Coordinates of N, CA and C in Angstrom, one line a residue:
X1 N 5.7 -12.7 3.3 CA 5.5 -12.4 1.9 C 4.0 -12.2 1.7
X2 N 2.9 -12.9 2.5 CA 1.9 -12.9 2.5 C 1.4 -11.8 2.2
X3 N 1.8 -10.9 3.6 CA 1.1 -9.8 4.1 C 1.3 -8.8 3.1
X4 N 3.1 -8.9 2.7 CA 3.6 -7.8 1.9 C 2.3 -7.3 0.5
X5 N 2.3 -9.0 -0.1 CA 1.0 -9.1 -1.1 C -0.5 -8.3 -1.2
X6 N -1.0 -8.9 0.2 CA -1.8 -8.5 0.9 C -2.0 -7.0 0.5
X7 N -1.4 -6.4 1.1 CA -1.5 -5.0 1.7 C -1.0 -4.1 0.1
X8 N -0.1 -4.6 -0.7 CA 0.1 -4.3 -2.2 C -1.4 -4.6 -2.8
X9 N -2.4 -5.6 -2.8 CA -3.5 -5.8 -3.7 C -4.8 -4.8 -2.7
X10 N -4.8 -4.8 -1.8 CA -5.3 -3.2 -1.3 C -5.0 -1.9 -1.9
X11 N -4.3 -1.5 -2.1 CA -3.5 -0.1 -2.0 C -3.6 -0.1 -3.8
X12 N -3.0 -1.5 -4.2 CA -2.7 -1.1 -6.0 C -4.3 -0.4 -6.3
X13 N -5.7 -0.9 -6.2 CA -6.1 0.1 -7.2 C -6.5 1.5 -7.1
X14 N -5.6 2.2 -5.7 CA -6.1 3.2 -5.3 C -4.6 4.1 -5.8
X15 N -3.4 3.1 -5.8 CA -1.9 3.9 -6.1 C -1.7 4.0 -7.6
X16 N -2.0 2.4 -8.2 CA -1.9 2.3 -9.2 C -0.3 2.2 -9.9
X17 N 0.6 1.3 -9.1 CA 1.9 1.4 -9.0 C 2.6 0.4 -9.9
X18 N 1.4 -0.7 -10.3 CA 2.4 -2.4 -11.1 C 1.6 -2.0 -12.5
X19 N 2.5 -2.3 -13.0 CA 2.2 -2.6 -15.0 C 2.0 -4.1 -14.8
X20 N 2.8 -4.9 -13.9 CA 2.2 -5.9 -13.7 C 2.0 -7.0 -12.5
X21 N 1.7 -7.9 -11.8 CA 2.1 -8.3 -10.5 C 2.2 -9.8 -10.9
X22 N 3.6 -10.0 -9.9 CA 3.9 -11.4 -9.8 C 3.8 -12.2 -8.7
X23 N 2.7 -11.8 -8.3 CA 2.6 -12.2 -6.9 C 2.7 -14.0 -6.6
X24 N 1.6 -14.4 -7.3 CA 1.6 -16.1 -7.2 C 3.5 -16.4 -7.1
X25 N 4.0 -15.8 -8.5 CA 5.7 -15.8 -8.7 C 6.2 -15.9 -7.0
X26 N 6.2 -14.7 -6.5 CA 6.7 -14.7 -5.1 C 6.6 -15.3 -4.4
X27 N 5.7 -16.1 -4.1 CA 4.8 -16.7 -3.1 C 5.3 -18.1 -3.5
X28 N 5.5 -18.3 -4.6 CA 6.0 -20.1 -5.0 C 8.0 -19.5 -4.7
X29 N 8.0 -18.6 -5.1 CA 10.1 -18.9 -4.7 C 9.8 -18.4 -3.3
X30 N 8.6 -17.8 -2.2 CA 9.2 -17.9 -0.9 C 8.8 -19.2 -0.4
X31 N 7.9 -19.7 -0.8 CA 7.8 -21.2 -0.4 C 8.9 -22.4 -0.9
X32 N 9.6 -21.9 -1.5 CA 11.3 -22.6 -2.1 C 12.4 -22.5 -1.3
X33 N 12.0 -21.1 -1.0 CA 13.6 -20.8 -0.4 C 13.1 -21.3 1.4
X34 N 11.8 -21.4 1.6 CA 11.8 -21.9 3.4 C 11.9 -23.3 2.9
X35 N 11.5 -23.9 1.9 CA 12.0 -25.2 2.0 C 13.7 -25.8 2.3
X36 N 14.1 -24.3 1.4 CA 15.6 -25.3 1.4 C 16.3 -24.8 2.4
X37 N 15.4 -23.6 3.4 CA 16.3 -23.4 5.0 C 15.8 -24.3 5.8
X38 N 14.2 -24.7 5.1 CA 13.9 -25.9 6.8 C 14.9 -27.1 6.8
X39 N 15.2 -27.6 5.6 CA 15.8 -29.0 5.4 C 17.4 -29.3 6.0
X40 N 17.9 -27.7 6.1 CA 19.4 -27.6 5.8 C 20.2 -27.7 5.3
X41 N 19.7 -27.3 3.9 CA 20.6 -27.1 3.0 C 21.8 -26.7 2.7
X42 N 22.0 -26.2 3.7 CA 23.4 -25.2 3.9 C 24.1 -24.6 2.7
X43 N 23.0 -24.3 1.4 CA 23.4 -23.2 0.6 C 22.8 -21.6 1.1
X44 N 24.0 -20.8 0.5 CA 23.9 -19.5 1.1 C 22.3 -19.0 0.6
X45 N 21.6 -17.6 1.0 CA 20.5 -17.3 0.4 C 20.9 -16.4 -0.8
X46 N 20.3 -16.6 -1.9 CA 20.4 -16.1 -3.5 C 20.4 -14.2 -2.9
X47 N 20.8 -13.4 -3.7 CA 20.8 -11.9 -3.9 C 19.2 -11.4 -3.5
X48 N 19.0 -10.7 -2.6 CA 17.5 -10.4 -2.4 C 16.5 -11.2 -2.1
X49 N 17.0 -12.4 -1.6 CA 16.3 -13.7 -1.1 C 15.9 -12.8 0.1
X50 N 14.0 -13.0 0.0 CA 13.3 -12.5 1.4 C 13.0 -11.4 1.3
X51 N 13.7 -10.6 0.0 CA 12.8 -9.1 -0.1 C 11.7 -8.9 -0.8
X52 N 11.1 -8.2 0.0 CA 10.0 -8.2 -1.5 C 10.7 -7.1 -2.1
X53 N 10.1 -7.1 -3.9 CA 11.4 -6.1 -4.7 C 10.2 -5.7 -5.7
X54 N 10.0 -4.6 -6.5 CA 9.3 -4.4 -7.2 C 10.3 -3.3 -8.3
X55 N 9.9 -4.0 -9.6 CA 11.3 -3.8 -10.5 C 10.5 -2.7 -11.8
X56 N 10.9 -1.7 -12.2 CA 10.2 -1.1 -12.6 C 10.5 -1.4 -14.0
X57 N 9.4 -1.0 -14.9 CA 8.9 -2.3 -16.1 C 10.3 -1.5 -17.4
X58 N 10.8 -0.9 -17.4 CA 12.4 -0.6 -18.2 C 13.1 -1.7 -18.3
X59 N 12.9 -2.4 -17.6 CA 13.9 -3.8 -17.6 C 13.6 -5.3 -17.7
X60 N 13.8 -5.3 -19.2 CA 13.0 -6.4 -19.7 C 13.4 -7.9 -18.7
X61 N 12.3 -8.5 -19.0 CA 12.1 -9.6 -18.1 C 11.9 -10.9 -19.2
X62 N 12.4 -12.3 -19.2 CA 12.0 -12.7 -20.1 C 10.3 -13.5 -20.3
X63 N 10.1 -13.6 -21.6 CA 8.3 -14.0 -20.9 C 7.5 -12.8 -21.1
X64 N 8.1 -11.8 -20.3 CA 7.1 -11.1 -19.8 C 6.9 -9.3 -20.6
X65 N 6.0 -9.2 -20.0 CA 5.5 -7.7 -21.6 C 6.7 -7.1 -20.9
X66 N 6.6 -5.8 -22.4 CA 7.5 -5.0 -21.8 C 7.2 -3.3 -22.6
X67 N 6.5 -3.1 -21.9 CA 5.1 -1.8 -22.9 C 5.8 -0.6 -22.7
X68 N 6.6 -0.2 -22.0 CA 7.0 1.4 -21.8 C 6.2 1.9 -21.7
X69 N 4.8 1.5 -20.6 CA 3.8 2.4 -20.1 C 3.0 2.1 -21.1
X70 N 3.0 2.1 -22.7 CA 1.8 1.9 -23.6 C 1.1 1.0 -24.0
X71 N -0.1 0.7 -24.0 CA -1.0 -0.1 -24.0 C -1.0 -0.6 -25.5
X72 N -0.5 0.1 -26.6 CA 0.1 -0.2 -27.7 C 1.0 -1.4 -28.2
X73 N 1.8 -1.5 -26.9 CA 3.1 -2.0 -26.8 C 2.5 -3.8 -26.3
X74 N 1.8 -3.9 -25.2 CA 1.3 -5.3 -24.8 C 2.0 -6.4 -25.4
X75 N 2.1 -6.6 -26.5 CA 2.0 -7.7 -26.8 C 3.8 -7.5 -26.8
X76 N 4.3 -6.9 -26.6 CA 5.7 -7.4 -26.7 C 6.3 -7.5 -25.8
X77 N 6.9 -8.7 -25.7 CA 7.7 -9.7 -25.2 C 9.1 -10.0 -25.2
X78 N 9.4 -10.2 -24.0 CA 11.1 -10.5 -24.2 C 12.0 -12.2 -24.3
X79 N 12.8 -12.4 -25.0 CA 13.1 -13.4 -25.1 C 14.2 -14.4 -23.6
X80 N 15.1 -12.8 -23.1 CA 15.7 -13.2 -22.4 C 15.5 -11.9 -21.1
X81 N 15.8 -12.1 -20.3 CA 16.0 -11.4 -19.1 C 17.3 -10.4 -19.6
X82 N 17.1 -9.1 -19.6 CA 18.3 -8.1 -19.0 C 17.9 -7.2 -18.0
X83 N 19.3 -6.7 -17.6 CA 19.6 -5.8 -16.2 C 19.1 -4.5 -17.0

């Protein structure tokens, strides 16, 4: 996940591809989910456990802005997560 980051904070300000990055986010649930394979947890891995996934900003997140591209928009926020 490191590298994946890595090589995204290179490239973003030349592609210019994230409205926003969650990188630290990723980096603390892949350090969760090697915890709970080193231990043996023997629960299955969650849906897209191990990908990196980049979710395009149409789909509100909760917490988190949700601008439709406009700089207008910033300050709004979603209460809940939808698909």
């Amino acid at each position: 996940m490191r590298a994946v980051v890595e090589r995204a904070e290179r490239t973003e300000p030349v592609v210019n591809a994230f409205a926003e990055r969650l990188f630290d986010r990723a980096l603390e649930q892949a350090r969760q989910a090697e915890a709970r394979y080193a231990t043996g947890s023997g629960l299955p891995p969650r849906p897209l456990e191990g990908l990196p996934v980049a979710a395009k900003e149409l789909h509100a997140m909760a917490g988190r802005p949700l601008t439709n591209g406009s700089l207008v928009r910033r300050a709004n926020h979603r209460g809940r997560t939808r698909p």
